[in-house]
């Protein structure tokens, strides 16, 4: 039997389909988004993120050995801009760092790989009663993706998140966060995005994800990016956790803007 080791860099990726057939499908993610080939769709509405503003709660942040996740509460809902209501389940990051300041985003834009990529994972709560039920359905999931770029100033909305990384340095570690202002961690302008039908970027690679990849990036300071890349780099696995771009095949990438 074939067991997959989801690991950093390109290791094993070419064999994922042996254990998880969907990974060899025709609608896989991530992809290279080529601006020249996207089709403007004026009917695409800006997603409305309800419940993402600063709130108190008990958010669990967890190191799963590959990435850092924060579980999101069901009070965070995308109420417009997708085919139905989608409820948040978790957020996580993909970053680089194999070589200092190498890039680790999953999607590429005109062949360029950004420094890192944030994923907000949601499930279609109009049609399904849980993430588990939705995760392998063609209309089950929606992920919002944001790129990170290097800037001159500290992004203070990421201060807690980045400082907390040290507390989940090792695989399996968790911590509780008592407040989260997710909306402020995102770009102000959510108008400019790309949209396409794809998959989870790790096995089992279900082709269940409606992707929204925002053109406006999130800015972090050089120092913040360095901390993100180095804090968890203790076991020599937590870097370059991204999948190679997959063929577009007969899909069309739409854009909300010209
Ligand atoms: C990361 O990316 C984790 C996974 C996630 C996967 O490995 O965030 O989630 C958990 C709970 O381990 O898998 C099913 C799922 O959400 C793929 O998500 S992604 O396509 O957005 N990168
Ligand atoms: Zn991801």
PDB file of C-alpha atoms and ligand atoms in Angstrom:
ATOM      1  CA  UNK A   1       0.000   0.000   0.000  1.00  0.00           C
ATOM      2  CA  UNK A   2       1.052   3.513  -0.713  1.00  0.00           C
ATOM      3  CA  UNK A   3       1.181   6.039   2.051  1.00  0.00           C
ATOM      4  CA  UNK A   4       1.766   9.651   1.342  1.00  0.00           C
ATOM      5  CA  UNK A   5       4.068  11.859   3.267  1.00  0.00           C
ATOM      6  CA  UNK A   6       2.868  15.367   2.849  1.00  0.00           C
ATOM      7  CA  UNK A   7       6.068  17.214   3.146  1.00  0.00           C
ATOM      8  CA  UNK A   8       7.792  20.368   2.191  1.00  0.00           C
ATOM      9  CA  UNK A   9       8.936  21.285  -1.266  1.00  0.00           C
ATOM     10  CA  UNK A  10       8.310  19.010  -4.201  1.00  0.00           C
ATOM     11  CA  UNK A  11       9.034  15.745  -2.400  1.00  0.00           C
ATOM     12  CA  UNK A  12       6.565  12.978  -3.312  1.00  0.00           C
ATOM     13  CA  UNK A  13       4.105  15.280  -5.052  1.00  0.00           C
ATOM     14  CA  UNK A  14       4.340  13.471  -8.347  1.00  0.00           C
ATOM     15  CA  UNK A  15       3.149  10.306  -6.604  1.00  0.00           C
ATOM     16  CA  UNK A  16       0.219  11.732  -4.683  1.00  0.00           C
ATOM     17  CA  UNK A  17      -2.243  10.363  -7.243  1.00  0.00           C
ATOM     18  CA  UNK A  18      -1.178   6.785  -6.501  1.00  0.00           C
ATOM     19  CA  UNK A  19      -2.693   6.991  -3.055  1.00  0.00           C
ATOM     20  CA  UNK A  20      -5.258   9.714  -3.723  1.00  0.00           C
ATOM     21  CA  UNK A  21      -6.712   9.465  -7.246  1.00  0.00           C
ATOM     22  CA  UNK A  22      -8.263  12.941  -7.125  1.00  0.00           C
ATOM     23  CA  UNK A  23      -4.742  14.422  -7.052  1.00  0.00           C
ATOM     24  CA  UNK A  24      -4.411  13.332 -10.681  1.00  0.00           C
ATOM     25  CA  UNK A  25      -7.654  15.048 -11.741  1.00  0.00           C
ATOM     26  CA  UNK A  26      -8.282  17.754 -14.299  1.00  0.00           C
ATOM     27  CA  UNK A  27      -9.294  20.518 -11.858  1.00  0.00           C
ATOM     28  CA  UNK A  28      -6.400  20.643  -9.446  1.00  0.00           C
ATOM     29  CA  UNK A  29      -4.962  23.526  -7.429  1.00  0.00           C
ATOM     30  CA  UNK A  30      -2.929  25.635  -7.194  1.00  0.00           C
ATOM     31  CA  UNK A  31      -2.525  27.096 -10.681  1.00  0.00           C
ATOM     32  CA  UNK A  32      -0.546  29.829 -12.344  1.00  0.00           C
ATOM     33  CA  UNK A  33      -2.938  32.720 -12.963  1.00  0.00           C
ATOM     34  CA  UNK A  34      -2.087  34.441 -16.231  1.00  0.00           C
ATOM     35  CA  UNK A  35      -3.567  37.909 -16.313  1.00  0.00           C
ATOM     36  CA  UNK A  36      -3.643  37.878 -20.077  1.00  0.00           C
ATOM     37  CA  UNK A  37      -5.859  34.810 -20.133  1.00  0.00           C
ATOM     38  CA  UNK A  38      -8.397  35.645 -17.425  1.00  0.00           C
ATOM     39  CA  UNK A  39     -11.942  36.502 -18.428  1.00  0.00           C
ATOM     40  CA  UNK A  40     -13.510  39.530 -16.812  1.00  0.00           C
ATOM     41  CA  UNK A  41     -16.891  38.664 -15.310  1.00  0.00           C
ATOM     42  CA  UNK A  42     -18.749  41.841 -14.309  1.00  0.00           C
ATOM     43  CA  UNK A  43     -21.264  39.750 -12.365  1.00  0.00           C
ATOM     44  CA  UNK A  44     -18.734  38.670  -9.764  1.00  0.00           C
ATOM     45  CA  UNK A  45     -19.621  40.423  -6.507  1.00  0.00           C
ATOM     46  CA  UNK A  46     -17.144  41.334  -3.818  1.00  0.00           C
ATOM     47  CA  UNK A  47     -17.402  38.757  -1.010  1.00  0.00           C
ATOM     48  CA  UNK A  48     -19.034  40.153   2.104  1.00  0.00           C
ATOM     49  CA  UNK A  49     -17.352  38.821   5.233  1.00  0.00           C
ATOM     50  CA  UNK A  50     -19.808  38.880   8.108  1.00  0.00           C
ATOM     51  CA  UNK A  51     -18.494  38.369  11.631  1.00  0.00           C
ATOM     52  CA  UNK A  52     -14.805  38.718  10.760  1.00  0.00           C
ATOM     53  CA  UNK A  53     -14.279  41.933  12.688  1.00  0.00           C
ATOM     54  CA  UNK A  54     -12.566  41.975  16.066  1.00  0.00           C
ATOM     55  CA  UNK A  55     -14.171  39.558  18.477  1.00  0.00           C
ATOM     56  CA  UNK A  56     -13.478  37.817  21.736  1.00  0.00           C
ATOM     57  CA  UNK A  57     -13.606  34.075  21.849  1.00  0.00           C
ATOM     58  CA  UNK A  58     -11.524  31.022  22.329  1.00  0.00           C
ATOM     59  CA  UNK A  59      -9.706  30.449  19.085  1.00  0.00           C
ATOM     60  CA  UNK A  60      -7.377  27.499  18.928  1.00  0.00           C
ATOM     61  CA  UNK A  61      -4.110  27.890  17.077  1.00  0.00           C
ATOM     62  CA  UNK A  62      -2.412  24.626  16.194  1.00  0.00           C
ATOM     63  CA  UNK A  63       0.798  23.435  14.594  1.00  0.00           C
ATOM     64  CA  UNK A  64      -0.135  20.351  12.558  1.00  0.00           C
ATOM     65  CA  UNK A  65       3.432  19.648  11.529  1.00  0.00           C
ATOM     66  CA  UNK A  66       3.083  21.326   8.164  1.00  0.00           C
ATOM     67  CA  UNK A  67       1.403  24.614   8.824  1.00  0.00           C
ATOM     68  CA  UNK A  68      -0.153  26.748  11.501  1.00  0.00           C
ATOM     69  CA  UNK A  69      -3.930  26.719  11.650  1.00  0.00           C
ATOM     70  CA  UNK A  70      -6.429  28.801  13.544  1.00  0.00           C
ATOM     71  CA  UNK A  71      -9.876  27.263  13.919  1.00  0.00           C
ATOM     72  CA  UNK A  72     -12.541  29.794  13.011  1.00  0.00           C
ATOM     73  CA  UNK A  73     -15.992  30.032  14.618  1.00  0.00           C
ATOM     74  CA  UNK A  74     -19.217  29.367  12.657  1.00  0.00           C
ATOM     75  CA  UNK A  75     -20.197  32.977  13.299  1.00  0.00           C
ATOM     76  CA  UNK A  76     -17.863  33.935  10.457  1.00  0.00           C
ATOM     77  CA  UNK A  77     -19.903  33.657   7.276  1.00  0.00           C
ATOM     78  CA  UNK A  78     -19.507  34.834   3.703  1.00  0.00           C
ATOM     79  CA  UNK A  79     -22.950  36.224   3.045  1.00  0.00           C
ATOM     80  CA  UNK A  80     -22.533  37.495  -0.503  1.00  0.00           C
ATOM     81  CA  UNK A  81     -20.272  36.992  -3.490  1.00  0.00           C
ATOM     82  CA  UNK A  82     -20.393  33.196  -3.578  1.00  0.00           C
ATOM     83  CA  UNK A  83     -23.139  30.812  -4.718  1.00  0.00           C
ATOM     84  CA  UNK A  84     -24.774  30.676  -1.300  1.00  0.00           C
ATOM     85  CA  UNK A  85     -23.619  31.109   2.258  1.00  0.00           C
ATOM     86  CA  UNK A  86     -20.254  29.710   3.225  1.00  0.00           C
ATOM     87  CA  UNK A  87     -19.176  29.246   6.833  1.00  0.00           C
ATOM     88  CA  UNK A  88     -15.567  29.570   7.977  1.00  0.00           C
ATOM     89  CA  UNK A  89     -13.787  26.549   9.402  1.00  0.00           C
ATOM     90  CA  UNK A  90     -10.102  27.394   9.628  1.00  0.00           C
ATOM     91  CA  UNK A  91      -7.283  29.574   8.353  1.00  0.00           C
ATOM     92  CA  UNK A  92      -3.690  28.597   7.644  1.00  0.00           C
ATOM     93  CA  UNK A  93      -0.618  29.775   5.792  1.00  0.00           C
ATOM     94  CA  UNK A  94       1.809  28.597   3.188  1.00  0.00           C
ATOM     95  CA  UNK A  95       5.248  30.160   3.325  1.00  0.00           C
ATOM     96  CA  UNK A  96       8.763  29.673   2.048  1.00  0.00           C
ATOM     97  CA  UNK A  97      12.060  30.010   3.819  1.00  0.00           C
ATOM     98  CA  UNK A  98      14.109  27.062   2.607  1.00  0.00           C
ATOM     99  CA  UNK A  99      16.527  29.715   1.575  1.00  0.00           C
ATOM    100  CA  UNK A 100      16.188  32.925   3.526  1.00  0.00           C
ATOM    101  CA  UNK A 101      13.358  34.915   1.961  1.00  0.00           C
ATOM    102  CA  UNK A 102      12.515  32.381  -0.689  1.00  0.00           C
ATOM    103  CA  UNK A 103       8.884  32.454  -1.695  1.00  0.00           C
ATOM    104  CA  UNK A 104       6.262  30.006  -0.545  1.00  0.00           C
ATOM    105  CA  UNK A 105       2.870  30.985  -1.958  1.00  0.00           C
ATOM    106  CA  UNK A 106       0.885  28.272  -3.712  1.00  0.00           C
ATOM    107  CA  UNK A 107      -0.746  30.157  -6.566  1.00  0.00           C
ATOM    108  CA  UNK A 108       1.517  32.071  -8.881  1.00  0.00           C
ATOM    109  CA  UNK A 109       0.590  35.225 -10.797  1.00  0.00           C
ATOM    110  CA  UNK A 110       2.092  35.458 -14.273  1.00  0.00           C
ATOM    111  CA  UNK A 111       4.638  32.925 -13.131  1.00  0.00           C
ATOM    112  CA  UNK A 112       5.655  34.949 -10.088  1.00  0.00           C
ATOM    113  CA  UNK A 113       5.567  33.262  -6.684  1.00  0.00           C
ATOM    114  CA  UNK A 114       4.733  35.580  -3.816  1.00  0.00           C
ATOM    115  CA  UNK A 115       6.350  35.310  -0.383  1.00  0.00           C
ATOM    116  CA  UNK A 116       3.461  33.573   1.346  1.00  0.00           C
ATOM    117  CA  UNK A 117      -0.252  32.836   0.981  1.00  0.00           C
ATOM    118  CA  UNK A 118      -3.083  32.898   3.507  1.00  0.00           C
ATOM    119  CA  UNK A 119      -6.014  30.497   3.074  1.00  0.00           C
ATOM    120  CA  UNK A 120      -9.400  30.996   4.703  1.00  0.00           C
ATOM    121  CA  UNK A 121     -11.267  27.703   4.343  1.00  0.00           C
ATOM    122  CA  UNK A 122     -15.090  27.723   4.240  1.00  0.00           C
ATOM    123  CA  UNK A 123     -17.807  25.183   3.544  1.00  0.00           C
ATOM    124  CA  UNK A 124     -21.128  25.614   1.792  1.00  0.00           C
ATOM    125  CA  UNK A 125     -23.451  25.796   4.779  1.00  0.00           C
ATOM    126  CA  UNK A 126     -26.524  26.316   2.591  1.00  0.00           C
ATOM    127  CA  UNK A 127     -26.180  22.785   1.269  1.00  0.00           C
ATOM    128  CA  UNK A 128     -24.141  20.907   3.853  1.00  0.00           C
ATOM    129  CA  UNK A 129     -24.314  20.654   7.612  1.00  0.00           C
ATOM    130  CA  UNK A 130     -20.575  20.341   8.253  1.00  0.00           C
ATOM    131  CA  UNK A 131     -17.155  20.729   6.700  1.00  0.00           C
ATOM    132  CA  UNK A 132     -16.760  16.942   6.861  1.00  0.00           C
ATOM    133  CA  UNK A 133     -19.859  16.455   4.777  1.00  0.00           C
ATOM    134  CA  UNK A 134     -18.948  19.196   2.301  1.00  0.00           C
ATOM    135  CA  UNK A 135     -15.254  18.594   1.761  1.00  0.00           C
ATOM    136  CA  UNK A 136     -15.530  16.141  -1.151  1.00  0.00           C
ATOM    137  CA  UNK A 137     -18.573  17.656  -2.879  1.00  0.00           C
ATOM    138  CA  UNK A 138     -18.070  19.638  -6.112  1.00  0.00           C
ATOM    139  CA  UNK A 139     -19.860  22.641  -4.566  1.00  0.00           C
ATOM    140  CA  UNK A 140     -18.720  21.959  -1.009  1.00  0.00           C
ATOM    141  CA  UNK A 141     -15.896  24.377  -0.228  1.00  0.00           C
ATOM    142  CA  UNK A 142     -14.693  27.910  -0.866  1.00  0.00           C
ATOM    143  CA  UNK A 143     -11.214  29.121  -0.005  1.00  0.00           C
ATOM    144  CA  UNK A 144     -10.223  32.779   0.052  1.00  0.00           C
ATOM    145  CA  UNK A 145      -6.541  33.211  -0.777  1.00  0.00           C
ATOM    146  CA  UNK A 146      -4.355  36.255  -0.116  1.00  0.00           C
ATOM    147  CA  UNK A 147      -0.764  36.884  -1.102  1.00  0.00           C
ATOM    148  CA  UNK A 148       1.822  38.509   1.162  1.00  0.00           C
ATOM    149  CA  UNK A 149       4.412  41.056   0.103  1.00  0.00           C
ATOM    150  CA  UNK A 150       7.344  42.666   1.838  1.00  0.00           C
ATOM    151  CA  UNK A 151       6.819  46.231   2.997  1.00  0.00           C
ATOM    152  CA  UNK A 152       8.579  48.893   5.011  1.00  0.00           C
ATOM    153  CA  UNK A 153       6.284  48.965   8.006  1.00  0.00           C
ATOM    154  CA  UNK A 154       5.216  46.508  10.628  1.00  0.00           C
ATOM    155  CA  UNK A 155       1.669  45.271  10.067  1.00  0.00           C
ATOM    156  CA  UNK A 156       0.434  45.644  13.612  1.00  0.00           C
ATOM    157  CA  UNK A 157      -2.603  43.441  12.940  1.00  0.00           C
ATOM    158  CA  UNK A 158      -0.196  40.524  12.594  1.00  0.00           C
ATOM    159  CA  UNK A 159       1.746  41.281  15.769  1.00  0.00           C
ATOM    160  CA  UNK A 160      -0.081  38.800  18.024  1.00  0.00           C
ATOM    161  CA  UNK A 161      -0.208  36.099  15.380  1.00  0.00           C
ATOM    162  CA  UNK A 162       3.516  36.288  14.692  1.00  0.00           C
ATOM    163  CA  UNK A 163       4.457  36.480  18.362  1.00  0.00           C
ATOM    164  CA  UNK A 164       2.270  33.463  19.085  1.00  0.00           C
ATOM    165  CA  UNK A 165       4.123  31.311  16.588  1.00  0.00           C
ATOM    166  CA  UNK A 166       6.844  30.648  19.143  1.00  0.00           C
ATOM    167  CA  UNK A 167       4.246  29.025  21.404  1.00  0.00           C
ATOM    168  CA  UNK A 168       3.342  26.442  18.769  1.00  0.00           C
ATOM    169  CA  UNK A 169       6.876  25.831  17.637  1.00  0.00           C
ATOM    170  CA  UNK A 170       6.574  22.051  17.604  1.00  0.00           C
ATOM    171  CA  UNK A 171       4.191  19.781  15.713  1.00  0.00           C
ATOM    172  CA  UNK A 172       1.114  19.007  17.766  1.00  0.00           C
ATOM    173  CA  UNK A 173       1.332  22.082  19.944  1.00  0.00           C
ATOM    174  CA  UNK A 174      -1.762  24.229  20.403  1.00  0.00           C
ATOM    175  CA  UNK A 175      -2.586  27.421  22.169  1.00  0.00           C
ATOM    176  CA  UNK A 176      -5.683  29.477  22.849  1.00  0.00           C
ATOM    177  CA  UNK A 177      -6.165  32.932  21.451  1.00  0.00           C
ATOM    178  CA  UNK A 178      -8.701  35.054  23.289  1.00  0.00           C
ATOM    179  CA  UNK A 179      -9.413  37.572  20.552  1.00  0.00           C
ATOM    180  CA  UNK A 180      -9.064  37.776  16.816  1.00  0.00           C
ATOM    181  CA  UNK A 181      -9.504  40.637  14.377  1.00  0.00           C
ATOM    182  CA  UNK A 182      -9.393  38.699  11.134  1.00  0.00           C
ATOM    183  CA  UNK A 183     -10.924  41.443   9.029  1.00  0.00           C
ATOM    184  CA  UNK A 184      -8.039  43.763   9.847  1.00  0.00           C
ATOM    185  CA  UNK A 185      -5.548  41.074   8.847  1.00  0.00           C
ATOM    186  CA  UNK A 186      -6.938  41.214   5.298  1.00  0.00           C
ATOM    187  CA  UNK A 187      -6.569  43.946   2.676  1.00  0.00           C
ATOM    188  CA  UNK A 188      -9.120  46.714   2.937  1.00  0.00           C
ATOM    189  CA  UNK A 189     -10.074  46.381  -0.687  1.00  0.00           C
ATOM    190  CA  UNK A 190     -11.630  43.027  -1.542  1.00  0.00           C
ATOM    191  CA  UNK A 191     -12.833  44.165  -4.976  1.00  0.00           C
ATOM    192  CA  UNK A 192     -10.101  42.716  -7.091  1.00  0.00           C
ATOM    193  CA  UNK A 193      -9.989  38.960  -7.237  1.00  0.00           C
ATOM    194  CA  UNK A 194      -9.674  35.931  -9.485  1.00  0.00           C
ATOM    195  CA  UNK A 195     -12.159  33.076  -9.372  1.00  0.00           C
ATOM    196  CA  UNK A 196     -11.858  29.489 -10.555  1.00  0.00           C
ATOM    197  CA  UNK A 197     -12.940  25.951  -9.710  1.00  0.00           C
ATOM    198  CA  UNK A 198     -10.193  23.794  -8.208  1.00  0.00           C
ATOM    199  CA  UNK A 199      -9.169  21.495  -5.407  1.00  0.00           C
ATOM    200  CA  UNK A 200      -7.581  21.124  -2.014  1.00  0.00           C
ATOM    201  CA  UNK A 201      -3.836  21.605  -2.471  1.00  0.00           C
ATOM    202  CA  UNK A 202      -2.876  18.631  -0.304  1.00  0.00           C
ATOM    203  CA  UNK A 203      -4.059  15.008  -0.452  1.00  0.00           C
ATOM    204  CA  UNK A 204      -6.819  13.917  -0.799  1.00  0.00           C
ATOM    205  CA  UNK A 205      -6.965  16.829  -3.321  1.00  0.00           C
ATOM    206  CA  UNK A 206     -10.787  16.750  -3.564  1.00  0.00           C
ATOM    207  CA  UNK A 207     -12.031  18.865  -6.464  1.00  0.00           C
ATOM    208  CA  UNK A 208     -14.415  20.670  -4.174  1.00  0.00           C
ATOM    209  CA  UNK A 209     -13.002  24.166  -3.889  1.00  0.00           C
ATOM    210  CA  UNK A 210     -14.279  27.366  -5.428  1.00  0.00           C
ATOM    211  CA  UNK A 211     -11.153  29.502  -5.213  1.00  0.00           C
ATOM    212  CA  UNK A 212     -11.104  33.269  -4.759  1.00  0.00           C
ATOM    213  CA  UNK A 213      -7.569  34.583  -5.115  1.00  0.00           C
ATOM    214  CA  UNK A 214      -7.264  38.262  -4.265  1.00  0.00           C
ATOM    215  CA  UNK A 215      -5.083  40.525  -6.365  1.00  0.00           C
ATOM    216  CA  UNK A 216      -4.480  42.997  -3.542  1.00  0.00           C
ATOM    217  CA  UNK A 217      -1.785  41.558  -1.271  1.00  0.00           C
ATOM    218  CA  UNK A 218      -1.237  41.816   2.480  1.00  0.00           C
ATOM    219  CA  UNK A 219       1.906  43.693   3.491  1.00  0.00           C
ATOM    220  CA  UNK A 220       4.188  42.535   6.298  1.00  0.00           C
ATOM    221  CA  UNK A 221       7.532  43.989   7.271  1.00  0.00           C
ATOM    222  CA  UNK A 222      10.724  42.276   6.372  1.00  0.00           C
ATOM    223  CA  UNK A 223      11.211  41.363   9.994  1.00  0.00           C
ATOM    224  CA  UNK A 224       7.735  39.878  10.315  1.00  0.00           C
ATOM    225  CA  UNK A 225       8.283  37.691   7.291  1.00  0.00           C
ATOM    226  CA  UNK A 226      11.609  36.563   8.673  1.00  0.00           C
ATOM    227  CA  UNK A 227       9.919  35.594  11.942  1.00  0.00           C
ATOM    228  CA  UNK A 228       7.204  33.691  10.106  1.00  0.00           C
ATOM    229  CA  UNK A 229       9.799  31.767   8.154  1.00  0.00           C
ATOM    230  CA  UNK A 230      12.192  31.017  10.982  1.00  0.00           C
ATOM    231  CA  UNK A 231      10.147  30.569  14.164  1.00  0.00           C
ATOM    232  CA  UNK A 232       8.817  27.161  13.196  1.00  0.00           C
ATOM    233  CA  UNK A 233      11.863  25.993  11.357  1.00  0.00           C
ATOM    234  CA  UNK A 234      12.992  23.742  14.174  1.00  0.00           C
ATOM    235  CA  UNK A 235      12.311  20.310  12.796  1.00  0.00           C
ATOM    236  CA  UNK A 236      13.499  20.979   9.285  1.00  0.00           C
ATOM    237  CA  UNK A 237      10.097  20.380   7.780  1.00  0.00           C
ATOM    238  CA  UNK A 238       8.144  23.542   8.209  1.00  0.00           C
ATOM    239  CA  UNK A 239       9.056  25.471   5.162  1.00  0.00           C
ATOM    240  CA  UNK A 240       8.159  25.553   1.518  1.00  0.00           C
ATOM    241  CA  UNK A 241       4.862  23.844   2.229  1.00  0.00           C
ATOM    242  CA  UNK A 242       3.337  24.421  -1.144  1.00  0.00           C
ATOM    243  CA  UNK A 243       2.222  22.341  -4.069  1.00  0.00           C
ATOM    244  CA  UNK A 244       3.570  22.853  -7.565  1.00  0.00           C
ATOM    245  CA  UNK A 245       1.142  24.603  -9.928  1.00  0.00           C
ATOM    246  CA  UNK A 246      -1.207  22.277 -11.766  1.00  0.00           C
ATOM    247  CA  UNK A 247      -2.428  22.364 -15.394  1.00  0.00           C
ATOM    248  CA  UNK A 248      -5.438  24.603 -16.030  1.00  0.00           C
ATOM    249  CA  UNK A 249      -6.852  22.136 -18.609  1.00  0.00           C
ATOM    250  CA  UNK A 250     -10.228  23.346 -19.893  1.00  0.00           C
ATOM    251  CA  UNK A 251     -10.914  25.711 -16.993  1.00  0.00           C
ATOM    252  CA  UNK A 252     -11.273  29.460 -17.311  1.00  0.00           C
ATOM    253  CA  UNK A 253     -10.093  31.834 -14.611  1.00  0.00           C
ATOM    254  CA  UNK A 254     -12.460  34.763 -14.160  1.00  0.00           C
ATOM    255  CA  UNK A 255     -11.637  38.147 -12.732  1.00  0.00           C
ATOM    256  CA  UNK A 256     -13.823  40.671 -10.971  1.00  0.00           C
ATOM    257  CA  UNK A 257     -11.889  43.570 -12.517  1.00  0.00           C
ATOM    258  CA  UNK A 258     -10.326  44.667 -15.799  1.00  0.00           C
TER     259      UNK A 258
HETATM  260  C1  LIG B   1      -3.328  22.335   5.222  1.00  0.00           C
HETATM  261  O1  LIG B   1      -4.009  22.556   3.966  1.00  0.00           O
HETATM  262  C2  LIG B   1      -4.286  22.253   6.366  1.00  0.00           C
HETATM  263  C3  LIG B   1      -5.381  21.233   6.072  1.00  0.00           C
HETATM  264  C4  LIG B   1      -6.030  21.563   4.733  1.00  0.00           C
HETATM  265  C5  LIG B   1      -5.001  21.608   3.646  1.00  0.00           C
HETATM  266  O2  LIG B   1      -2.647  21.110   5.204  1.00  0.00           O
HETATM  267  O3  LIG B   1      -4.875  23.505   6.571  1.00  0.00           O
HETATM  268  O4  LIG B   1      -6.389  21.282   7.064  1.00  0.00           O
HETATM  269  C6  LIG B   1      -6.233  20.533   8.191  1.00  0.00           C
HETATM  270  C7  LIG B   1      -7.380  20.581   9.117  1.00  0.00           C
HETATM  271  O5  LIG B   1      -5.224  19.893   8.393  1.00  0.00           O
HETATM  272  O6  LIG B   1      -6.970  20.541   4.426  1.00  0.00           O
HETATM  273  C8  LIG B   1      -9.108  19.622   4.213  1.00  0.00           C
HETATM  274  C9  LIG B   1      -8.272  20.814   4.481  1.00  0.00           C
HETATM  275  O7  LIG B   1      -8.753  21.906   4.679  1.00  0.00           O
HETATM  276  C10 LIG B   1      -5.611  21.923   2.283  1.00  0.00           C
HETATM  277  O8  LIG B   1      -6.260  23.160   2.303  1.00  0.00           O
HETATM  278  S1  LIG B   1      -5.991  24.162   1.159  1.00  0.00           S
HETATM  279  O9  LIG B   1      -6.408  23.541  -0.097  1.00  0.00           O
HETATM  280  O10 LIG B   1      -6.721  25.345   1.496  1.00  0.00           O
HETATM  281  N1  LIG B   1      -4.460  24.479   1.069  1.00  0.00           N
HETATM  282 ZN1  LIG B   2      -3.771  26.051   2.030  1.00  0.00          ZN
END
